[in-house]
XYZ file of C-alpha atoms in Angstrom:
347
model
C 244.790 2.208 44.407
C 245.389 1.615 41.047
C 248.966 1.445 40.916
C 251.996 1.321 43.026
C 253.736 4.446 44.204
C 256.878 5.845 43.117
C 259.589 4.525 46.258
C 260.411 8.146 46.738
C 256.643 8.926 47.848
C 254.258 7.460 50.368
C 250.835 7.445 51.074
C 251.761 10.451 54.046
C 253.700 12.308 51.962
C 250.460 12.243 49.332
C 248.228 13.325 52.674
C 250.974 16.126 52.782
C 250.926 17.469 49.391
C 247.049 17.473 49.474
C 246.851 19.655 52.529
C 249.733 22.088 51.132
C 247.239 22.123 48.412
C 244.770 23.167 50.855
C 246.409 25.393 52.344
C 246.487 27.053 48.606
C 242.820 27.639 49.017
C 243.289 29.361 52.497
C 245.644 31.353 51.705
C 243.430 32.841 48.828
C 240.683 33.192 51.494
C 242.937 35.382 53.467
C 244.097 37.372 50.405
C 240.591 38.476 49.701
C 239.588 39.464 53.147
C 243.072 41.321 53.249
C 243.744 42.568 49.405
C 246.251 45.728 50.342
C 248.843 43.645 52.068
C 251.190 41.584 50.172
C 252.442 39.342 52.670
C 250.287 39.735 56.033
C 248.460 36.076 55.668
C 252.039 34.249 55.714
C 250.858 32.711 59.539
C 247.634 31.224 57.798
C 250.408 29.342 55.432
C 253.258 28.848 58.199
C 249.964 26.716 60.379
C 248.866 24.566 57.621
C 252.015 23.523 56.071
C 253.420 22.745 59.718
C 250.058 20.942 60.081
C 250.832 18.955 56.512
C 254.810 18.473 57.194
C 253.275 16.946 61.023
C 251.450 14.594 59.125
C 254.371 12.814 56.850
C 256.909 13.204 59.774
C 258.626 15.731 57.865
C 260.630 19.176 58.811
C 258.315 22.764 58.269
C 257.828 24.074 55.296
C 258.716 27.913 54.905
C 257.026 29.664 51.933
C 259.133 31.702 50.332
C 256.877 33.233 47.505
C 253.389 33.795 46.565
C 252.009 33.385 43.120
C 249.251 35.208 40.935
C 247.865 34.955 37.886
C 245.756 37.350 35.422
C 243.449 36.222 33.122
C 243.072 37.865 29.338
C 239.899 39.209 28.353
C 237.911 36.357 27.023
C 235.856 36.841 23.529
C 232.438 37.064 23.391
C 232.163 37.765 27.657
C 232.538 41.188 28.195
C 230.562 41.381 30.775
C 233.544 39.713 32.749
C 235.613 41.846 31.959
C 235.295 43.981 35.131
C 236.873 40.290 36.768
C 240.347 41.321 34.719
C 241.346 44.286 36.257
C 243.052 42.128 39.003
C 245.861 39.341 39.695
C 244.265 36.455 41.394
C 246.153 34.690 44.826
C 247.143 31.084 43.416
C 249.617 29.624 45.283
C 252.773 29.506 46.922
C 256.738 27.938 47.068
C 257.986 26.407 50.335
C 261.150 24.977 50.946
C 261.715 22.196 53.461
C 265.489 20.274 53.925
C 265.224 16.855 54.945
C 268.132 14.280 55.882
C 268.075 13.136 52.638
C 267.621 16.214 49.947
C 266.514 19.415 49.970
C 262.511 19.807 48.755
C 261.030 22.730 46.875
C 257.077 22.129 46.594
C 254.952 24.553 44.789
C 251.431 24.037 45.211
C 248.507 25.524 43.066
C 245.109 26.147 44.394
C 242.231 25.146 42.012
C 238.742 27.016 40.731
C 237.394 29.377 43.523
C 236.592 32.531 41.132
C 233.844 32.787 37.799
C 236.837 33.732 35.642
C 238.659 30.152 37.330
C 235.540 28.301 36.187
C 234.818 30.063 32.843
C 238.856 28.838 31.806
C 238.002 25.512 33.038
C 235.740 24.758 30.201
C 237.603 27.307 27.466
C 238.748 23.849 26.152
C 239.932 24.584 22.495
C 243.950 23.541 22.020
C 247.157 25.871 21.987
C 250.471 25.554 21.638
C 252.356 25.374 24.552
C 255.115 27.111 24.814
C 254.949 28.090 21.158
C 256.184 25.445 19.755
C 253.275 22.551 19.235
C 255.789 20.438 17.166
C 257.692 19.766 20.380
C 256.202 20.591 23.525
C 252.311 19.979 22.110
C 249.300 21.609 22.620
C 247.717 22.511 25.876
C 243.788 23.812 26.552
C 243.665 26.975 26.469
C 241.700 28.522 29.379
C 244.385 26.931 31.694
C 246.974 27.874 29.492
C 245.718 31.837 29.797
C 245.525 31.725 33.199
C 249.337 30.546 33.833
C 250.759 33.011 31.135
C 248.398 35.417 31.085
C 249.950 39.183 32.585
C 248.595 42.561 32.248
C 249.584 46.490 32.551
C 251.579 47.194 35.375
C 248.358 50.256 36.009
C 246.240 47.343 36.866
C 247.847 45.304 39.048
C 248.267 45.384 42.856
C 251.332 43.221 42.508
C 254.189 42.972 39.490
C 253.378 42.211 36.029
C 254.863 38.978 35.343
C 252.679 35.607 34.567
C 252.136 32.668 36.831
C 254.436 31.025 34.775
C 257.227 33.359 34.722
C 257.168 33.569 38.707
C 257.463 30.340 39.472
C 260.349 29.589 37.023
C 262.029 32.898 38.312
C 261.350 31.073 42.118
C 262.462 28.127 41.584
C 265.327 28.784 39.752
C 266.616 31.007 42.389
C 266.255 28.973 44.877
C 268.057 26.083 43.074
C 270.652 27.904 41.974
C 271.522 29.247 45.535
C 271.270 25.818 47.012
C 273.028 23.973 43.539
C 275.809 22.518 46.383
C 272.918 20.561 47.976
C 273.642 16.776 46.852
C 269.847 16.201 45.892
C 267.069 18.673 45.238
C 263.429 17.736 44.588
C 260.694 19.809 43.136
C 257.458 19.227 43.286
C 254.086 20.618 41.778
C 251.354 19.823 43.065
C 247.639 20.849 42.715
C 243.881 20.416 42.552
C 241.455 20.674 39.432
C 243.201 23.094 37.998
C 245.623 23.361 40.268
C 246.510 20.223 39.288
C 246.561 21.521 35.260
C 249.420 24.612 36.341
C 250.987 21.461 38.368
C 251.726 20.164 34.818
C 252.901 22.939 32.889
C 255.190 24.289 35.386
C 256.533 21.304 36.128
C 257.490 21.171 32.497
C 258.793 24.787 32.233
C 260.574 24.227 35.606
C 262.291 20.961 34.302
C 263.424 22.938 31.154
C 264.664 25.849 33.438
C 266.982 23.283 35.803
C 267.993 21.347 33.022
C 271.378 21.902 34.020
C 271.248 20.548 37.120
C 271.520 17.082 37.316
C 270.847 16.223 40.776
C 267.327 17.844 40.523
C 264.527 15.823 40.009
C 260.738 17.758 38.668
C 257.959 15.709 39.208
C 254.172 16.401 39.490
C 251.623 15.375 41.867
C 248.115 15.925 41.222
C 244.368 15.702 42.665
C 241.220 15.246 40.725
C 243.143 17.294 37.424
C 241.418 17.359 34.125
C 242.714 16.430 30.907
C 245.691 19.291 30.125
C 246.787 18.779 26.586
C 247.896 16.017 23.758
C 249.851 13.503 22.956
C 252.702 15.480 22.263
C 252.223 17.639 25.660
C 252.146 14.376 27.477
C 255.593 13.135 25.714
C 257.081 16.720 26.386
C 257.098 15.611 30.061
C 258.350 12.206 29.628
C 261.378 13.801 27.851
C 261.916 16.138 30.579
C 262.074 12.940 33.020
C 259.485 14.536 34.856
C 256.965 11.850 36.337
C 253.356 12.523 37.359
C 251.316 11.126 39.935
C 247.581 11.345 39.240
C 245.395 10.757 41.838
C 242.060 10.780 41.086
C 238.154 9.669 43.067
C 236.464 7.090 40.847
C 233.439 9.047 40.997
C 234.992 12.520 40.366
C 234.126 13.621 36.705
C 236.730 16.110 36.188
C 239.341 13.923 34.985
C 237.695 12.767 32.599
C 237.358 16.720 31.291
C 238.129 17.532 28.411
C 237.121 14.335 26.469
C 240.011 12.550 24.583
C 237.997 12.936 20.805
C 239.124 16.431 20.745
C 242.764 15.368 21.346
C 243.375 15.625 24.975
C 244.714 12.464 26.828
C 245.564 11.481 30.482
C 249.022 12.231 31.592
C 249.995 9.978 34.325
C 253.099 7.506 35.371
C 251.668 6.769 38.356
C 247.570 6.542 38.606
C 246.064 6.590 42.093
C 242.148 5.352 41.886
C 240.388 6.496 44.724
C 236.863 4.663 45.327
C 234.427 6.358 47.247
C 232.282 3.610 48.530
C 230.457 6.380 50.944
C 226.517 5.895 49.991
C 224.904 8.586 49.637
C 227.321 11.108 49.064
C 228.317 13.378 51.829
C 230.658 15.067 49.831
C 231.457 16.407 46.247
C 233.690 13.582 44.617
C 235.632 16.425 43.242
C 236.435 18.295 46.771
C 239.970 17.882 47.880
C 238.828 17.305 51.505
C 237.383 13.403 49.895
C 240.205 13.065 48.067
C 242.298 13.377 51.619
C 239.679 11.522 53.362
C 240.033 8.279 51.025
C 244.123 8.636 51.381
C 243.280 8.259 55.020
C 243.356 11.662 56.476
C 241.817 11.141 59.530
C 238.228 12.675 59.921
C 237.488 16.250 62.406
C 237.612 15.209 66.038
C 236.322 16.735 68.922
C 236.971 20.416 68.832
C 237.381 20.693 65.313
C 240.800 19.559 64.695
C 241.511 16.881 61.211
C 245.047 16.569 61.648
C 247.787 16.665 63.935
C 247.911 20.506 66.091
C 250.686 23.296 65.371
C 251.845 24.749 68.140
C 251.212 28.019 68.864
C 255.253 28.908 69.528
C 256.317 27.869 66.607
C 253.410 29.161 63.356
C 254.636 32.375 63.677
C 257.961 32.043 63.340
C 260.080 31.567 60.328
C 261.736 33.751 57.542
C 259.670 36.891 56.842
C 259.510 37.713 53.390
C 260.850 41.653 51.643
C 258.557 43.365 48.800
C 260.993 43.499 46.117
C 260.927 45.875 43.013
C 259.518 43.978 40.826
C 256.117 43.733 42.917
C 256.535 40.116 44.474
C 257.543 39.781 48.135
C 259.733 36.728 48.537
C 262.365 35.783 51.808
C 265.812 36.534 51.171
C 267.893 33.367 50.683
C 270.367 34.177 53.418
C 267.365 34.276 56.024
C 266.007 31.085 54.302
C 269.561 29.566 54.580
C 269.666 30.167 58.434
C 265.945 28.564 58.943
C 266.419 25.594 57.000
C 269.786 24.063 57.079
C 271.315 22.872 59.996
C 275.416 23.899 60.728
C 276.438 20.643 59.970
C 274.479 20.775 56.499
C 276.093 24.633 56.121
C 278.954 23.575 55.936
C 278.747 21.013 53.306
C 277.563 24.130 50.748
C-alpha cells in the first residue's frame, strides 16, 4: 500500500465498503430478475451488508433507499436508444450507529449494462454542477448517468436523477438524526461506481454544509479519472477526503488520460499489487481488489466471508413506496432499529 490510511478507517472497514459495493451489483441482479417490485430484493441487501458489517466488527447496516439512474439519449447511437426507456438499479443508502457516530454509507455499483459501458468512454468534459469556474469540469458520460432523468411515462420508478435522490436521502436522514454528536457519510464505489462516489460526495458535502459535525468522504475501487483540476479542488474545499484504492495492474484508473485535462483525485492512494502469475482474475474485478485487501478466499461450501444468520437477514425496517416513486423506511422505524434507549435519549 501506497500510503497510510486515514486513522478513522482500517484495512476491515475497506474489506467492508468493498463488499457493500458488492452487494450493489447483487442487488441489481435481483432487480432484473424481479423488475415490477420496488422493494422485494431488500433480504439480498439485508445478507450481504450483515455479511460486510461481520467482517469490520461493526453493527448491521439497514438500507433505507434504493437509487436509479437514466441515461439521455446519446448522439450518433440510436440504435440504443431502445436501452433509455428505463431507470437502471444503482445502488443503495444504509445506515449503521456505532459507539462512536452514527454512519450513512451509500454505495454505487459500477458498469453491468451497454449503456454503463458506452458512458464509460463518452469522455469529453462538462461542467459540473454548472458552474466550471468553481466546481470544474467532470466527463461527461458519468456525469449523464448521475443527473440524467426522464418523463415520468417512462419510468417504473419517480423521475428524479441519481443525483437528486441521494442528496434528498441523505439529507433526510441527517437532518432527522442532526442531535447525533458525529455523523459520517460515506460514498463508496467501483469503476464507475467509484466516479458517482465522487460527485455525490461533493453534492452531499454542499447539501450538509450546515452541519458541522458531519464529515463526507469518498472511498473508491479501481475508479477512473472523473474530472479536472478544478473538480479535484472542489472537493478539497468541501473537506471531503478520498481514498483511492486501486490494483497496479488495473487500467481503468488510468482512464481518461490526463492530456485531455482529467487528473487523479486522491488524499489517500491505496496500491494494490497483484503478484498472482498468470492472472486468474480481471485486475479490474472488485472480487481482486477484496482479495489483495485480504478478504479471505471461498472455503468449503462456498462461503468468502463470515455467515449471516438466517434469524436475523430478514429482519429490519421495511421500507413504504412513497409518492414520489421511491420506496424508502420511515425514520421512526429506522430510529427504533438502530439506536439503542440509552442513545434515544441523548436526541
Amino acid at each position: 500500500m501506497a500510503d497510510q490510511l486515514p486513522t478513522d478507517l482500517n484495512n476491515a472497514e475497506l474489506i467492508m465498503y468493498g463488499l457493500m459495493v458488492d452487494a450493489a451489483y447483487k442487488g441489481f441482479a435481483a432487480d432484473e430478475k424481479q423488475p415490477i417490485e420496488p422493494y422485494g430484493y431488500d433480504s439480498v441487501l439485508s445478507r450481504q451488508n450483515e455479511i460486510a458489517a461481520a467482517c469490520a466488527g461493526h453493527s448491521r447496516y439497514f438500507a433505507t433507499t434504493y437509487l436509479y439512474a437514466t441515461i439521455k439519449p446519446v448522439e450518433g447511437l440510436p440504435f440504443l436508444d431502445s436501452a433509455l426507456d428505463k431507470s437502471y438499479w444503482f445502488g443503495y443508502v444504509a445506515v449503521s450507529a456505532r459507539a462512536d457516530r452514527l454512519d450513512i454509507v451509500v454505495a454505487w455499483r459500477g458498469s453491468v449494462t451497454p449503456m454503463d459501458l458506452v458512458m464509460d468512454v463518452h469522455a469529453e468534459l462538462k461542467p459540473f454542477d454548472g458552474d466550471a469556474a468553481a466546481t470544474g469540469k467532470v466527463e461527461e458520460g458519468f456525469y449523464n448517468v448521475y443527473t440524467s432523468s426522464m418523463d415520468s411515462s417512462k419510468q417504473k420508478h419517480g423521475v428524479l436523477s441519481a443525483k437528486q435522490q441521494v442528496v434528498k436521502e441523505v439529507t433526510r436522514l441527517v437532518s432527522y438524526f442532526r442531535e447525533h454528536p458525529c455523523i459520517r457519510v460515506t460514498m463508496t464505489g467501483h469503476s464507475l461506481g467509484g466516479a458517482l462516489a465522487l460527485m455525490s460526495a461533493h453534492d452531499a458535502a454542499a447539501a450538509l454544509a450546515r452541519y458541522d459535525h458531519v464529515q463526507v468522504r469518498a472511498v473508491t475501487f479501481g475508479a477512473p479519472r472523473v474530472g479536472d483540476e478544478v473538480f479535484r479542488n472542489a472537493l478539497e474545499n468541501r473537506n471531503v477526503k478520498v481514498v483511492r484504492v486501486v490494483v497496479d495492474k488495473d487500467p481503468v484508473p488510468s482512464m481518461p488520460p490526463p492530456n485531455i485535462g482529467f487528473v487523479d483525485v486522491g488524499d489517500y492512494n491505496i496500491k494494490l499489487v497483484d503478484d498472482t502469475s498468470p492472472l486468474k482474475q480481471s485486475p479490474h474485478s472488485l472480487g481482486l481488489y477484496l482479495r489483495l485487501l485480504g478478504l479471505p478466499q471461498k472455503q468449503p461450501g462456498g462461503s468468502s466471508s463470515p455467515a449471516a444468520t438466517t434469524s436475523t437477514v430478514d429482519k429490519g425496517p421495511k421500507m413504504v413506496l412513497e409518492s414520489d416513486g421511491y420506496a424508502r423506511v420511515p425514520l421512526h422505524e429506522l430510529e427504533r432499529w438502530i439506536l439503542t434507549p440509552a442513545a434515544r435519549s441523548r436526541l
